[in-house]
Amino acid sequence: KTARRIVTDSEFIKNFLQAIGIDASKVTVIRNPVVIQSPADFDKQTFRQRYSLKQNVVMTMARLVPWKGVGTLIESMRDVLAAHPGTTLAIAGTGPSEGALKRLVHDEKLGDSVVFLGNVTIAEEKQKLYGITDVFVLNTFYESMSNVLLEAMSAGCAVVTTRAGGNPEFVDDQNGVLVHYNDKKQIAAAVTKLLDDQILRQRLGENALQTASQFTPENFVNENISLLKGVQEMYILKRE
């Protein structure tokens, strides 16, 4: 409460701060930036074979903790596979829930349709994964402005995510699909619809890229500089 200015990356957090008694006029929303990468040039079929991925790829990238909803996403694959048996769920990330999630895959008998990729930190490898992804899903209970969603959108992926936190501030029905957190039926229906309709996937992916293109590093830097200049001017005036 003693800070002159507070910076956050979403209106969701700004509203939360106001709810706990912070003066909203002190809070500035500056969106996270993303660097638009050129599409990776690689043999997609060879890449799929390397990771044992089928023709259709649904990917999530997250820390493997309960509130990221990966367990429900795994369970939703039953309905997806009923319509599109040639589909793999690729899970990028590690975390304390990894063992339980692997047991869930075993118990659900989905071993040939779910692949754990571990942490993917090399930028080129990430771009290749986005390049073979048909649908990117983030079934999350809480987000402010998700960097991984921005990355997926900047790669032109069709995204499915929740209405949680700041997600609806930059994902809508023109550039993605919003679902309720942990709603297995909604998630499965959204993924299935996108796998059914290549034209819809392409349109959402193109619009997602256009949205992500607004959040440039240059804008991020300029907005921060402008904020700092304002704080400096306030400090000078107070001293005078």
PDB file of C-alpha atoms in Angstrom:
ATOM      1  CA  LYS A   1       0.000   0.000   0.000  1.00  0.00           C
ATOM      2  CA  THR A   2       2.988   2.325   0.421  1.00  0.00           C
ATOM      3  CA  ALA A   3       4.136   1.868  -3.193  1.00  0.00           C
ATOM      4  CA  ARG A   4       3.694   4.880  -5.492  1.00  0.00           C
ATOM      5  CA  ARG A   5       3.014   2.650  -8.496  1.00  0.00           C
ATOM      6  CA  ILE A   6       2.215  -1.037  -8.962  1.00  0.00           C
ATOM      7  CA  VAL A   7       2.643  -2.823 -12.284  1.00  0.00           C
ATOM      8  CA  THR A   8       0.711  -5.934 -13.213  1.00  0.00           C
ATOM      9  CA  ASP A   9       0.051  -7.760 -16.479  1.00  0.00           C
ATOM     10  CA  SER A  10      -3.752  -8.124 -16.316  1.00  0.00           C
ATOM     11  CA  GLU A  11      -6.944  -6.342 -15.348  1.00  0.00           C
ATOM     12  CA  PHE A  12      -7.737  -9.458 -13.327  1.00  0.00           C
ATOM     13  CA  ILE A  13      -4.858  -8.768 -10.932  1.00  0.00           C
ATOM     14  CA  LYS A  14      -5.624  -5.047 -10.918  1.00  0.00           C
ATOM     15  CA  ASN A  15      -9.196  -5.807  -9.833  1.00  0.00           C
ATOM     16  CA  PHE A  16      -7.918  -8.227  -7.198  1.00  0.00           C
ATOM     17  CA  LEU A  17      -5.594  -5.569  -5.771  1.00  0.00           C
ATOM     18  CA  GLN A  18      -8.464  -3.106  -5.660  1.00  0.00           C
ATOM     19  CA  ALA A  19     -10.602  -5.695  -3.847  1.00  0.00           C
ATOM     20  CA  ILE A  20      -8.002  -6.010  -1.084  1.00  0.00           C
ATOM     21  CA  GLY A  21      -7.829  -2.281  -0.579  1.00  0.00           C
ATOM     22  CA  ILE A  22      -5.193  -1.031  -3.016  1.00  0.00           C
ATOM     23  CA  ASP A  23      -5.952   2.276  -4.717  1.00  0.00           C
ATOM     24  CA  ALA A  24      -6.664   1.292  -8.339  1.00  0.00           C
ATOM     25  CA  SER A  25      -5.217   4.592  -9.606  1.00  0.00           C
ATOM     26  CA  LYS A  26      -1.773   3.395  -8.493  1.00  0.00           C
ATOM     27  CA  VAL A  27      -2.008   0.192 -10.560  1.00  0.00           C
ATOM     28  CA  THR A  28      -0.864   0.115 -14.182  1.00  0.00           C
ATOM     29  CA  VAL A  29      -1.483  -2.838 -16.492  1.00  0.00           C
ATOM     30  CA  ILE A  30       1.437  -3.531 -18.827  1.00  0.00           C
ATOM     31  CA  ARG A  31       0.963  -6.649 -20.914  1.00  0.00           C
ATOM     32  CA  ASN A  32       3.615  -9.353 -21.154  1.00  0.00           C
ATOM     33  CA  PRO A  33       5.545  -9.292 -24.430  1.00  0.00           C
ATOM     34  CA  VAL A  34       6.125 -12.125 -26.868  1.00  0.00           C
ATOM     35  CA  VAL A  35       8.644 -12.422 -29.682  1.00  0.00           C
ATOM     36  CA  ILE A  36       7.075 -13.645 -32.923  1.00  0.00           C
ATOM     37  CA  GLN A  37       9.299 -16.404 -34.266  1.00  0.00           C
ATOM     38  CA  SER A  38       9.538 -17.460 -37.891  1.00  0.00           C
ATOM     39  CA  PRO A  39       7.931 -20.867 -38.458  1.00  0.00           C
ATOM     40  CA  ALA A  40      10.458 -23.668 -38.026  1.00  0.00           C
ATOM     41  CA  ASP A  41      11.587 -25.388 -41.213  1.00  0.00           C
ATOM     42  CA  PHE A  42      11.711 -29.124 -40.477  1.00  0.00           C
ATOM     43  CA  ASP A  43      10.383 -32.539 -41.486  1.00  0.00           C
ATOM     44  CA  LYS A  44       7.182 -32.811 -39.464  1.00  0.00           C
ATOM     45  CA  GLN A  45       6.710 -36.535 -40.020  1.00  0.00           C
ATOM     46  CA  THR A  46      10.222 -37.333 -38.785  1.00  0.00           C
ATOM     47  CA  PHE A  47       9.679 -35.062 -35.776  1.00  0.00           C
ATOM     48  CA  ARG A  48       6.390 -36.806 -34.913  1.00  0.00           C
ATOM     49  CA  GLN A  49       8.086 -40.205 -35.144  1.00  0.00           C
ATOM     50  CA  ARG A  50      10.871 -39.057 -32.820  1.00  0.00           C
ATOM     51  CA  TYR A  51       8.358 -38.370 -30.054  1.00  0.00           C
ATOM     52  CA  SER A  52       5.916 -41.183 -30.983  1.00  0.00           C
ATOM     53  CA  LEU A  53       3.234 -38.677 -31.928  1.00  0.00           C
ATOM     54  CA  LYS A  54       0.260 -39.622 -34.097  1.00  0.00           C
ATOM     55  CA  GLN A  55      -1.061 -37.558 -36.989  1.00  0.00           C
ATOM     56  CA  ASN A  56      -3.149 -35.219 -34.816  1.00  0.00           C
ATOM     57  CA  VAL A  57      -1.385 -33.526 -31.906  1.00  0.00           C
ATOM     58  CA  VAL A  58      -3.065 -31.886 -28.925  1.00  0.00           C
ATOM     59  CA  MET A  59      -0.468 -30.197 -26.728  1.00  0.00           C
ATOM     60  CA  THR A  60      -0.348 -28.638 -23.307  1.00  0.00           C
ATOM     61  CA  MET A  61       2.674 -26.981 -21.746  1.00  0.00           C
ATOM     62  CA  ALA A  62       2.553 -26.350 -18.009  1.00  0.00           C
ATOM     63  CA  ARG A  63       4.068 -27.064 -14.631  1.00  0.00           C
ATOM     64  CA  LEU A  64       2.535 -30.356 -13.555  1.00  0.00           C
ATOM     65  CA  VAL A  65       0.602 -29.234 -10.492  1.00  0.00           C
ATOM     66  CA  PRO A  66      -3.087 -29.838  -9.677  1.00  0.00           C
ATOM     67  CA  TRP A  67      -4.373 -26.357 -10.590  1.00  0.00           C
ATOM     68  CA  LYS A  68      -3.128 -26.711 -14.174  1.00  0.00           C
ATOM     69  CA  GLY A  69      -5.830 -29.325 -14.755  1.00  0.00           C
ATOM     70  CA  VAL A  70      -3.696 -31.773 -16.743  1.00  0.00           C
ATOM     71  CA  GLY A  71      -5.458 -34.753 -15.146  1.00  0.00           C
ATOM     72  CA  THR A  72      -8.830 -33.643 -16.485  1.00  0.00           C
ATOM     73  CA  LEU A  73      -7.280 -33.001 -19.888  1.00  0.00           C
ATOM     74  CA  ILE A  74      -5.957 -36.570 -19.894  1.00  0.00           C
ATOM     75  CA  GLU A  75      -9.415 -37.894 -18.969  1.00  0.00           C
ATOM     76  CA  SER A  76     -11.021 -35.817 -21.732  1.00  0.00           C
ATOM     77  CA  MET A  77      -8.918 -37.697 -24.296  1.00  0.00           C
ATOM     78  CA  ARG A  78     -11.289 -40.680 -24.105  1.00  0.00           C
ATOM     79  CA  ASP A  79     -13.998 -38.678 -25.905  1.00  0.00           C
ATOM     80  CA  VAL A  80     -11.498 -37.053 -28.278  1.00  0.00           C
ATOM     81  CA  LEU A  81     -10.065 -40.422 -29.272  1.00  0.00           C
ATOM     82  CA  ALA A  82     -13.538 -41.817 -29.906  1.00  0.00           C
ATOM     83  CA  ALA A  83     -13.887 -39.277 -32.714  1.00  0.00           C
ATOM     84  CA  HIS A  84     -10.218 -39.003 -33.700  1.00  0.00           C
ATOM     85  CA  PRO A  85      -8.289 -42.170 -32.791  1.00  0.00           C
ATOM     86  CA  GLY A  86      -5.159 -40.927 -34.561  1.00  0.00           C
ATOM     87  CA  THR A  87      -4.508 -38.291 -31.900  1.00  0.00           C
ATOM     88  CA  THR A  88      -1.774 -37.852 -29.294  1.00  0.00           C
ATOM     89  CA  LEU A  89      -1.868 -35.643 -26.224  1.00  0.00           C
ATOM     90  CA  ALA A  90       1.652 -34.241 -25.813  1.00  0.00           C
ATOM     91  CA  ILE A  91       2.392 -32.943 -22.315  1.00  0.00           C
ATOM     92  CA  ALA A  92       5.378 -30.616 -21.985  1.00  0.00           C
ATOM     93  CA  GLY A  93       6.472 -29.827 -18.446  1.00  0.00           C
ATOM     94  CA  THR A  94       7.420 -31.426 -15.162  1.00  0.00           C
ATOM     95  CA  GLY A  95       6.290 -31.017 -11.585  1.00  0.00           C
ATOM     96  CA  PRO A  96       5.145 -32.767  -8.411  1.00  0.00           C
ATOM     97  CA  SER A  97       2.034 -34.254 -10.056  1.00  0.00           C
ATOM     98  CA  GLU A  98       3.980 -36.021 -12.815  1.00  0.00           C
ATOM     99  CA  GLY A  99       3.960 -39.443 -11.150  1.00  0.00           C
ATOM    100  CA  ALA A 100       0.220 -39.306 -10.438  1.00  0.00           C
ATOM    101  CA  LEU A 101      -0.505 -38.182 -13.999  1.00  0.00           C
ATOM    102  CA  LYS A 102       1.521 -41.040 -15.455  1.00  0.00           C
ATOM    103  CA  ARG A 103      -0.411 -43.474 -13.243  1.00  0.00           C
ATOM    104  CA  LEU A 104      -3.656 -41.928 -14.498  1.00  0.00           C
ATOM    105  CA  VAL A 105      -2.561 -42.507 -18.098  1.00  0.00           C
ATOM    106  CA  HIS A 106      -1.789 -46.142 -17.220  1.00  0.00           C
ATOM    107  CA  ASP A 107      -5.099 -46.633 -15.395  1.00  0.00           C
ATOM    108  CA  GLU A 108      -7.044 -45.081 -18.273  1.00  0.00           C
ATOM    109  CA  LYS A 109      -5.162 -47.327 -20.727  1.00  0.00           C
ATOM    110  CA  LEU A 110      -4.069 -44.291 -22.742  1.00  0.00           C
ATOM    111  CA  GLY A 111      -0.377 -45.152 -22.900  1.00  0.00           C
ATOM    112  CA  ASP A 112      -0.214 -45.078 -26.702  1.00  0.00           C
ATOM    113  CA  SER A 113      -2.089 -41.762 -26.907  1.00  0.00           C
ATOM    114  CA  VAL A 114      -0.398 -39.627 -24.219  1.00  0.00           C
ATOM    115  CA  VAL A 115       3.285 -38.646 -24.326  1.00  0.00           C
ATOM    116  CA  PHE A 116       5.206 -36.865 -21.561  1.00  0.00           C
ATOM    117  CA  LEU A 117       7.884 -34.658 -23.122  1.00  0.00           C
ATOM    118  CA  GLY A 118       9.466 -33.288 -19.945  1.00  0.00           C
ATOM    119  CA  ASN A 119      10.633 -29.676 -19.829  1.00  0.00           C
ATOM    120  CA  VAL A 120      11.077 -28.151 -23.270  1.00  0.00           C
ATOM    121  CA  THR A 121      13.352 -25.136 -22.872  1.00  0.00           C
ATOM    122  CA  ILE A 122      15.173 -24.896 -26.211  1.00  0.00           C
ATOM    123  CA  ALA A 123      13.421 -22.256 -28.325  1.00  0.00           C
ATOM    124  CA  GLU A 124      13.884 -24.139 -31.610  1.00  0.00           C
ATOM    125  CA  GLU A 125      12.415 -27.317 -30.119  1.00  0.00           C
ATOM    126  CA  LYS A 126       9.432 -25.371 -28.794  1.00  0.00           C
ATOM    127  CA  GLN A 127       8.793 -23.878 -32.219  1.00  0.00           C
ATOM    128  CA  LYS A 128       8.829 -27.334 -33.769  1.00  0.00           C
ATOM    129  CA  LEU A 129       6.340 -28.587 -31.197  1.00  0.00           C
ATOM    130  CA  TYR A 130       4.037 -25.652 -31.864  1.00  0.00           C
ATOM    131  CA  GLY A 131       4.541 -26.299 -35.563  1.00  0.00           C
ATOM    132  CA  ILE A 132       3.073 -29.811 -35.358  1.00  0.00           C
ATOM    133  CA  THR A 133       0.378 -28.926 -32.801  1.00  0.00           C
ATOM    134  CA  ASP A 134      -3.190 -28.965 -34.090  1.00  0.00           C
ATOM    135  CA  VAL A 135      -4.777 -27.754 -30.832  1.00  0.00           C
ATOM    136  CA  PHE A 136      -3.081 -26.193 -27.808  1.00  0.00           C
ATOM    137  CA  VAL A 137      -4.928 -26.603 -24.495  1.00  0.00           C
ATOM    138  CA  LEU A 138      -4.352 -24.859 -21.168  1.00  0.00           C
ATOM    139  CA  ASN A 139      -6.908 -26.100 -18.624  1.00  0.00           C
ATOM    140  CA  THR A 140      -5.908 -23.817 -15.791  1.00  0.00           C
ATOM    141  CA  PHE A 141      -7.607 -22.700 -12.578  1.00  0.00           C
ATOM    142  CA  TYR A 142      -5.558 -19.510 -12.267  1.00  0.00           C
ATOM    143  CA  GLU A 143      -3.611 -17.270 -14.636  1.00  0.00           C
ATOM    144  CA  SER A 144      -2.796 -13.595 -14.882  1.00  0.00           C
ATOM    145  CA  MET A 145      -1.456 -13.219 -18.424  1.00  0.00           C
ATOM    146  CA  SER A 146      -0.167 -16.614 -19.447  1.00  0.00           C
ATOM    147  CA  ASN A 147       3.166 -16.538 -21.278  1.00  0.00           C
ATOM    148  CA  VAL A 148       2.675 -20.041 -22.642  1.00  0.00           C
ATOM    149  CA  LEU A 149      -0.694 -19.079 -24.138  1.00  0.00           C
ATOM    150  CA  LEU A 150       0.957 -16.075 -25.761  1.00  0.00           C
ATOM    151  CA  GLU A 151       3.698 -18.319 -27.160  1.00  0.00           C
ATOM    152  CA  ALA A 152       1.191 -20.791 -28.613  1.00  0.00           C
ATOM    153  CA  MET A 153      -0.860 -17.985 -30.135  1.00  0.00           C
ATOM    154  CA  SER A 154       2.259 -16.324 -31.559  1.00  0.00           C
ATOM    155  CA  ALA A 155       3.014 -19.630 -33.306  1.00  0.00           C
ATOM    156  CA  GLY A 156      -0.443 -19.596 -34.923  1.00  0.00           C
ATOM    157  CA  CYS A 157      -1.927 -22.414 -32.837  1.00  0.00           C
ATOM    158  CA  ALA A 158      -5.650 -22.790 -32.287  1.00  0.00           C
ATOM    159  CA  VAL A 159      -5.999 -22.549 -28.497  1.00  0.00           C
ATOM    160  CA  VAL A 160      -8.485 -23.878 -25.962  1.00  0.00           C
ATOM    161  CA  THR A 161      -8.256 -22.389 -22.493  1.00  0.00           C
ATOM    162  CA  THR A 162     -10.341 -21.524 -19.464  1.00  0.00           C
ATOM    163  CA  ARG A 163     -12.194 -18.387 -18.511  1.00  0.00           C
ATOM    164  CA  ALA A 164      -9.926 -18.145 -15.463  1.00  0.00           C
ATOM    165  CA  GLY A 165      -8.093 -14.997 -14.445  1.00  0.00           C
ATOM    166  CA  GLY A 166      -6.735 -12.869 -17.264  1.00  0.00           C
ATOM    167  CA  ASN A 167      -7.267 -15.408 -20.061  1.00  0.00           C
ATOM    168  CA  PRO A 168     -10.479 -13.788 -21.439  1.00  0.00           C
ATOM    169  CA  GLU A 169      -8.658 -10.454 -21.695  1.00  0.00           C
ATOM    170  CA  PHE A 170      -6.837 -11.657 -24.799  1.00  0.00           C
ATOM    171  CA  VAL A 171      -8.560 -14.925 -25.800  1.00  0.00           C
ATOM    172  CA  ASP A 172     -12.099 -14.835 -27.188  1.00  0.00           C
ATOM    173  CA  ASP A 173     -14.253 -16.706 -29.699  1.00  0.00           C
ATOM    174  CA  GLN A 174     -12.462 -15.002 -32.589  1.00  0.00           C
ATOM    175  CA  ASN A 175      -8.989 -16.316 -31.750  1.00  0.00           C
ATOM    176  CA  GLY A 176      -9.618 -19.363 -29.560  1.00  0.00           C
ATOM    177  CA  VAL A 177     -12.121 -21.332 -27.510  1.00  0.00           C
ATOM    178  CA  LEU A 178     -12.925 -20.592 -23.859  1.00  0.00           C
ATOM    179  CA  VAL A 179     -14.179 -23.374 -21.582  1.00  0.00           C
ATOM    180  CA  HIS A 180     -14.897 -23.794 -17.885  1.00  0.00           C
ATOM    181  CA  TYR A 181     -11.987 -25.043 -15.789  1.00  0.00           C
ATOM    182  CA  ASN A 182     -11.887 -28.823 -15.425  1.00  0.00           C
ATOM    183  CA  ASP A 183     -15.068 -29.309 -17.464  1.00  0.00           C
ATOM    184  CA  LYS A 184     -14.087 -32.545 -19.143  1.00  0.00           C
ATOM    185  CA  LYS A 185     -17.018 -32.571 -21.571  1.00  0.00           C
ATOM    186  CA  GLN A 186     -16.459 -28.969 -22.673  1.00  0.00           C
ATOM    187  CA  ILE A 187     -12.749 -29.540 -23.192  1.00  0.00           C
ATOM    188  CA  ALA A 188     -13.325 -32.727 -25.197  1.00  0.00           C
ATOM    189  CA  ALA A 189     -16.046 -31.062 -27.300  1.00  0.00           C
ATOM    190  CA  ALA A 190     -13.843 -28.034 -28.047  1.00  0.00           C
ATOM    191  CA  VAL A 191     -10.838 -30.148 -29.035  1.00  0.00           C
ATOM    192  CA  THR A 192     -12.980 -32.496 -31.140  1.00  0.00           C
ATOM    193  CA  LYS A 193     -14.650 -29.590 -32.946  1.00  0.00           C
ATOM    194  CA  LEU A 194     -11.274 -28.103 -33.825  1.00  0.00           C
ATOM    195  CA  LEU A 195      -9.904 -31.443 -35.041  1.00  0.00           C
ATOM    196  CA  ASP A 196     -13.070 -31.848 -37.128  1.00  0.00           C
ATOM    197  CA  ASP A 197     -12.702 -28.475 -38.830  1.00  0.00           C
ATOM    198  CA  GLN A 198      -9.358 -27.558 -40.381  1.00  0.00           C
ATOM    199  CA  ILE A 199     -10.695 -24.252 -41.721  1.00  0.00           C
ATOM    200  CA  LEU A 200     -11.839 -23.194 -38.239  1.00  0.00           C
ATOM    201  CA  ARG A 201      -8.471 -24.217 -36.762  1.00  0.00           C
ATOM    202  CA  GLN A 202      -6.639 -22.197 -39.370  1.00  0.00           C
ATOM    203  CA  ARG A 203      -8.845 -19.124 -38.884  1.00  0.00           C
ATOM    204  CA  LEU A 204      -8.484 -19.171 -35.098  1.00  0.00           C
ATOM    205  CA  GLY A 205      -4.737 -19.732 -35.417  1.00  0.00           C
ATOM    206  CA  GLU A 206      -4.327 -16.787 -37.797  1.00  0.00           C
ATOM    207  CA  ASN A 207      -6.367 -14.544 -35.504  1.00  0.00           C
ATOM    208  CA  ALA A 208      -4.381 -15.760 -32.495  1.00  0.00           C
ATOM    209  CA  LEU A 209      -1.150 -14.767 -34.230  1.00  0.00           C
ATOM    210  CA  GLN A 210      -2.607 -11.348 -35.033  1.00  0.00           C
ATOM    211  CA  THR A 211      -3.572 -10.874 -31.361  1.00  0.00           C
ATOM    212  CA  ALA A 212      -0.163 -11.970 -30.093  1.00  0.00           C
ATOM    213  CA  SER A 213       1.529  -9.582 -32.525  1.00  0.00           C
ATOM    214  CA  GLN A 214       0.170  -6.637 -30.507  1.00  0.00           C
ATOM    215  CA  PHE A 215       2.253  -7.573 -27.464  1.00  0.00           C
ATOM    216  CA  THR A 216       5.690  -6.589 -28.738  1.00  0.00           C
ATOM    217  CA  PRO A 217       8.841  -6.232 -26.629  1.00  0.00           C
ATOM    218  CA  GLU A 218       9.080  -2.642 -27.935  1.00  0.00           C
ATOM    219  CA  ASN A 219       5.650  -1.760 -26.533  1.00  0.00           C
ATOM    220  CA  PHE A 220       6.535  -3.452 -23.248  1.00  0.00           C
ATOM    221  CA  VAL A 221       9.759  -1.457 -22.903  1.00  0.00           C
ATOM    222  CA  ASN A 222       8.153   1.841 -23.939  1.00  0.00           C
ATOM    223  CA  GLU A 223       5.257   1.458 -21.513  1.00  0.00           C
ATOM    224  CA  ASN A 224       7.651   0.703 -18.657  1.00  0.00           C
ATOM    225  CA  ILE A 225       9.842   3.700 -19.562  1.00  0.00           C
ATOM    226  CA  SER A 226       6.778   5.944 -19.664  1.00  0.00           C
ATOM    227  CA  LEU A 227       5.686   4.689 -16.245  1.00  0.00           C
ATOM    228  CA  LEU A 228       9.136   5.234 -14.721  1.00  0.00           C
ATOM    229  CA  LYS A 229       9.332   8.740 -16.167  1.00  0.00           C
ATOM    230  CA  GLY A 230       6.001   9.526 -14.571  1.00  0.00           C
ATOM    231  CA  VAL A 231       7.207   8.276 -11.196  1.00  0.00           C
ATOM    232  CA  GLN A 232      10.414  10.300 -11.549  1.00  0.00           C
ATOM    233  CA  GLU A 233       8.444  13.460 -12.328  1.00  0.00           C
ATOM    234  CA  MET A 234       6.235  12.894  -9.288  1.00  0.00           C
ATOM    235  CA  TYR A 235       9.314  12.509  -7.101  1.00  0.00           C
ATOM    236  CA  ILE A 236      10.895  15.704  -8.467  1.00  0.00           C
ATOM    237  CA  LEU A 237       7.689  17.697  -7.927  1.00  0.00           C
ATOM    238  CA  LYS A 238       7.433  16.439  -4.329  1.00  0.00           C
ATOM    239  CA  ARG A 239      11.006  17.514  -3.622  1.00  0.00           C
ATOM    240  CA  GLU A 240      10.270  20.973  -4.979  1.00  0.00           C
TER     241      GLU A 240
END
